mmCIF file with all atom_site columns, C-alpha atoms in Angstrom:
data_model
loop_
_atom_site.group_PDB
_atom_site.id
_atom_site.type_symbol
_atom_site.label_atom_id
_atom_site.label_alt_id
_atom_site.label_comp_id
_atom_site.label_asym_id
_atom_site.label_entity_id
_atom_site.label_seq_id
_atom_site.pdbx_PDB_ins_code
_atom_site.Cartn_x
_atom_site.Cartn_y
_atom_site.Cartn_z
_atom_site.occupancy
_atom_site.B_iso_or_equiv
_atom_site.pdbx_formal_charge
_atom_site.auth_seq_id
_atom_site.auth_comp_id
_atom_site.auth_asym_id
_atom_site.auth_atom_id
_atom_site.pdbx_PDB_model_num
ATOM 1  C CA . UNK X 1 1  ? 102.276 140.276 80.234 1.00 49.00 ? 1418 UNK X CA 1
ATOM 2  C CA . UNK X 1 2  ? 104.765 142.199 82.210 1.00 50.00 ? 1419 UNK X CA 1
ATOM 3  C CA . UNK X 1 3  ? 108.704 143.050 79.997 1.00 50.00 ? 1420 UNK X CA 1
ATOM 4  C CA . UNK X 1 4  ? 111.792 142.870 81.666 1.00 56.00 ? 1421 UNK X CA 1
ATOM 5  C CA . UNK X 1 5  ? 111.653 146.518 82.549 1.00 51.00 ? 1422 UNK X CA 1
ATOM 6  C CA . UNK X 1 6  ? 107.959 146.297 84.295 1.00 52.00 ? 1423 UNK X CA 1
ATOM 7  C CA . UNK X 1 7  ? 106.424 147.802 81.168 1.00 53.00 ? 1424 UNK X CA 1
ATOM 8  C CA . UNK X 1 8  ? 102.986 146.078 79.862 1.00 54.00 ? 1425 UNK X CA 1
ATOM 9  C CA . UNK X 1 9  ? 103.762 144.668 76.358 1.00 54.00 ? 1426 UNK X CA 1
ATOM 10 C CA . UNK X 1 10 ? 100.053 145.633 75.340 1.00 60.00 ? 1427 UNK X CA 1
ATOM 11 C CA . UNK X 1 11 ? 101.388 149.474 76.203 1.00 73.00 ? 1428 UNK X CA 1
ATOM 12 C CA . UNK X 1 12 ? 104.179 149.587 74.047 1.00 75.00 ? 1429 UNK X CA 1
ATOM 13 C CA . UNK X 1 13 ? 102.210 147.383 70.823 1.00 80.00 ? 1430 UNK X CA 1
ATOM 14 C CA . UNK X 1 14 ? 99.251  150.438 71.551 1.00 83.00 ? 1431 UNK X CA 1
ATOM 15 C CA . UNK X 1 15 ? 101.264 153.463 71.564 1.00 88.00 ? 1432 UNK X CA 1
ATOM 16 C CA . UNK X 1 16 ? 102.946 151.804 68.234 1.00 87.00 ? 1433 UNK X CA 1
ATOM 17 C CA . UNK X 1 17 ? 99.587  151.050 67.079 1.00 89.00 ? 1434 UNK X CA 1
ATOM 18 C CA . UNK X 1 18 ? 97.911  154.439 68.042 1.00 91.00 ? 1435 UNK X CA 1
ATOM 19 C CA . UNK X 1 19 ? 100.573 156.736 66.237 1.00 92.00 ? 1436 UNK X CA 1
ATOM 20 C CA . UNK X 1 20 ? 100.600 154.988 63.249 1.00 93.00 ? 1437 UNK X CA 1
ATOM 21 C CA . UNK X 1 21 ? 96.251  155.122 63.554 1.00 92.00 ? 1438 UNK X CA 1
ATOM 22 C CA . UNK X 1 22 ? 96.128  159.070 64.227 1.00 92.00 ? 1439 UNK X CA 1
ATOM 23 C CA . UNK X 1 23 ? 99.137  159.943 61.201 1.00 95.00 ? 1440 UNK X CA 1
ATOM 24 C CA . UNK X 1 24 ? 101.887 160.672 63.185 1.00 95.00 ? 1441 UNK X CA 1
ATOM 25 C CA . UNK X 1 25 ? 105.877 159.999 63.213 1.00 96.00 ? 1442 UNK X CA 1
ATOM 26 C CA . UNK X 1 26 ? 107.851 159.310 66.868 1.00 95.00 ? 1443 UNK X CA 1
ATOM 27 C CA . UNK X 1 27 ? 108.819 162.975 65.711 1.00 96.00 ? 1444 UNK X CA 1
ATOM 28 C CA . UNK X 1 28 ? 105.143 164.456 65.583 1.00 95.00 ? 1445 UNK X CA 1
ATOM 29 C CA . UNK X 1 29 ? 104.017 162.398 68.705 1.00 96.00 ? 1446 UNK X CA 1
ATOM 30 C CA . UNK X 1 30 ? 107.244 163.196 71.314 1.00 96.00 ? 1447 UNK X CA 1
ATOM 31 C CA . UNK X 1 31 ? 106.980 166.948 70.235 1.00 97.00 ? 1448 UNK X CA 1
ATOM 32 C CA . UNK X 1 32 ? 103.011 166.656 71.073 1.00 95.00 ? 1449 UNK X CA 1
ATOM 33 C CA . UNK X 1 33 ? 103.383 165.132 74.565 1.00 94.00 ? 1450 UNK X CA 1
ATOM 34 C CA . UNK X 1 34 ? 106.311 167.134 74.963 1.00 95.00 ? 1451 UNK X CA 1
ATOM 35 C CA . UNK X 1 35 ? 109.470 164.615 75.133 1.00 96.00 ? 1452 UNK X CA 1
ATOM 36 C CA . UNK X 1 36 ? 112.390 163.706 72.948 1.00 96.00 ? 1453 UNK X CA 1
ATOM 37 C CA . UNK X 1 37 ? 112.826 161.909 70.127 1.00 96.00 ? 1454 UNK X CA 1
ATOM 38 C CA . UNK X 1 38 ? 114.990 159.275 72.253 1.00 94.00 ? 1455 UNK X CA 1
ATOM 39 C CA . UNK X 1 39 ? 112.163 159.307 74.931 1.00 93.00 ? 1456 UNK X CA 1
ATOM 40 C CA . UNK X 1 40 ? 109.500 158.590 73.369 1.00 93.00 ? 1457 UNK X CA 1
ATOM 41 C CA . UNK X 1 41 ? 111.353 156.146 71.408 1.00 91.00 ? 1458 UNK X CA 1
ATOM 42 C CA . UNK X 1 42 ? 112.848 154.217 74.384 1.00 89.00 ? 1459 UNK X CA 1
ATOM 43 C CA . UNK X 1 43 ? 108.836 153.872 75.198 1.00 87.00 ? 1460 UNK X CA 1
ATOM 44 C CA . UNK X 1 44 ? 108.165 152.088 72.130 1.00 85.00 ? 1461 UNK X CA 1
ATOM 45 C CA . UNK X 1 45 ? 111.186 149.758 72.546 1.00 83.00 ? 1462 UNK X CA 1
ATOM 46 C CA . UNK X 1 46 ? 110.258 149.108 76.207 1.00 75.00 ? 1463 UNK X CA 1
ATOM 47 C CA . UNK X 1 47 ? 113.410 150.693 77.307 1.00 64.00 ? 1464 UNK X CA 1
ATOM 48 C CA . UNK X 1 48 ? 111.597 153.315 80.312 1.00 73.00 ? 1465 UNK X CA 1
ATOM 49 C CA . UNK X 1 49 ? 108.051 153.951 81.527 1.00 80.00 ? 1466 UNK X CA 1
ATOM 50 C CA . UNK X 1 50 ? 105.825 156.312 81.177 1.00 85.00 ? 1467 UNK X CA 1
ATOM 51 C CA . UNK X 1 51 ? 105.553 159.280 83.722 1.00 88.00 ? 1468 UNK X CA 1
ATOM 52 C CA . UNK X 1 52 ? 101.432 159.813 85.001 1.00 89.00 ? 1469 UNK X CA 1
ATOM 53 C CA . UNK X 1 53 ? 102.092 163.441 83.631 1.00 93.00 ? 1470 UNK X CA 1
ATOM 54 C CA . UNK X 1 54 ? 103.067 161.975 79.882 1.00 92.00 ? 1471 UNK X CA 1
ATOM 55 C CA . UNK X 1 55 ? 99.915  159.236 80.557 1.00 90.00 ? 1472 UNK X CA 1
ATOM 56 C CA . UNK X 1 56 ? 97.650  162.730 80.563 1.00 93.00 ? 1473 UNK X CA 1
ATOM 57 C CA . UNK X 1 57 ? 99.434  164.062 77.461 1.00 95.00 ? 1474 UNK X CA 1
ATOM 58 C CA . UNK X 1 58 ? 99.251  160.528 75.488 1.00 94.00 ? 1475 UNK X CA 1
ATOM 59 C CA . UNK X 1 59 ? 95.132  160.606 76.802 1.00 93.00 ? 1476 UNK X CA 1
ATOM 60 C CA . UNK X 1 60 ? 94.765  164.231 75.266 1.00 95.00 ? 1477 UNK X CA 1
ATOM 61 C CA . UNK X 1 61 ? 96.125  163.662 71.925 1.00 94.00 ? 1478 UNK X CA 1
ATOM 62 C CA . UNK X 1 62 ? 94.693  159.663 71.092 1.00 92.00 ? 1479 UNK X CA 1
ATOM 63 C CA . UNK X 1 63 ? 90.778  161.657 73.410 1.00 92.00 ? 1480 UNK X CA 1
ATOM 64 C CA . UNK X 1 64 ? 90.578  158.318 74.761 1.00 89.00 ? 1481 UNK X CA 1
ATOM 65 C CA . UNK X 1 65 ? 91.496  157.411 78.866 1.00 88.00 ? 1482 UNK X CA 1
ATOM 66 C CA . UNK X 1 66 ? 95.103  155.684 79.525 1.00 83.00 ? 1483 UNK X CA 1
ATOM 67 C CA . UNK X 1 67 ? 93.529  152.854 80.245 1.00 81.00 ? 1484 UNK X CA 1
ATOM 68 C CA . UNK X 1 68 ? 93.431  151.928 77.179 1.00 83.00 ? 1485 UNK X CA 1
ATOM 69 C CA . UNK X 1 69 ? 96.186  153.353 76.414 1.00 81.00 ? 1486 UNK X CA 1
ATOM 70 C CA . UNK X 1 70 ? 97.735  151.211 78.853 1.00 76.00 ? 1487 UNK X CA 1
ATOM 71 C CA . UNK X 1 71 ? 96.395  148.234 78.378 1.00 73.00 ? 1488 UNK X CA 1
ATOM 72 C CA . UNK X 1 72 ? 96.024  148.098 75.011 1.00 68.00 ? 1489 UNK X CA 1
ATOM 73 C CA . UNK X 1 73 ? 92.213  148.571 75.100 1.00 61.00 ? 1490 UNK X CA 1
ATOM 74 C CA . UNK X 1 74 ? 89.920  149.400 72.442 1.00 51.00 ? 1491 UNK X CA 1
ATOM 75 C CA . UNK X 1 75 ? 92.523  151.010 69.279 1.00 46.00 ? 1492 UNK X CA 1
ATOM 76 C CA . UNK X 1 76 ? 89.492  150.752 67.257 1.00 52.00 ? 1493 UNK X CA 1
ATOM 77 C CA . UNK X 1 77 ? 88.239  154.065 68.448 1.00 48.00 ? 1494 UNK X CA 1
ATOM 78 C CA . UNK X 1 78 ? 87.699  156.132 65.576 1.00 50.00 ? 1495 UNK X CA 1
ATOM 79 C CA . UNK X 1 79 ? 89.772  159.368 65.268 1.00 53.00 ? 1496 UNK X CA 1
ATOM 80 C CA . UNK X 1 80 ? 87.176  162.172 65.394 1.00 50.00 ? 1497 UNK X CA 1
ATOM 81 C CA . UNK X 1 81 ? 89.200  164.901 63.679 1.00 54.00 ? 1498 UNK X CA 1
ATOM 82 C CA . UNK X 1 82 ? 89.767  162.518 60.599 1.00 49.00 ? 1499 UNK X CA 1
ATOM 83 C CA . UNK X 1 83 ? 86.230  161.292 60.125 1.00 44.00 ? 1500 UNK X CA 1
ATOM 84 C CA . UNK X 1 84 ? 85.419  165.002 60.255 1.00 43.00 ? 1501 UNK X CA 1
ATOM 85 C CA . UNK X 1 85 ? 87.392  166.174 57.986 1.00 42.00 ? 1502 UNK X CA 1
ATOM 86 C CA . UNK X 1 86 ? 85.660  167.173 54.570 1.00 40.00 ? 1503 UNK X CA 1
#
């Protein structure tokens, strides 16, 4: 399903979902992928879309393709740095 402002509704539920999975504030998350506060923010309220170039960033910290990223694809992927960690 398609918002008003041509944003997937499984995008913004998985980039919600995905933060809270890997630890991270809207704080820790915009400063990874290298946007502001109110950027990433507006993403997660459905207020803007997503750049390709920010797509790359979000696939590099959550290691999984934007796929499903974008549509709201397989969260369940474990987080390899946690389940490595000692």
């Amino acid at each position: 399903m398609i918002s008003e402002n041509g944003v997937p509704f499984y995008l913004i539920q998985t980039l919600h979902s995905l933060r809270l999975k890997y630890g991270m504030n809207s704080i820790d998350l915009a400063e990874r992928i290298g946007v502001s506060l109110t950027t990433y923010e507006e993403w997660e309220r459905d207020s803007s879309a997503i750049s390709f170039n920010h797509m790359l960033k979000l696939e590099e910290v959550f290691q999984m393709p934007s796929k499903y990223i974008y549509f709201g694809k397989d969260i369940t992927l474990s987080n390899p740095e946690r389940t490595n960690r000692k």
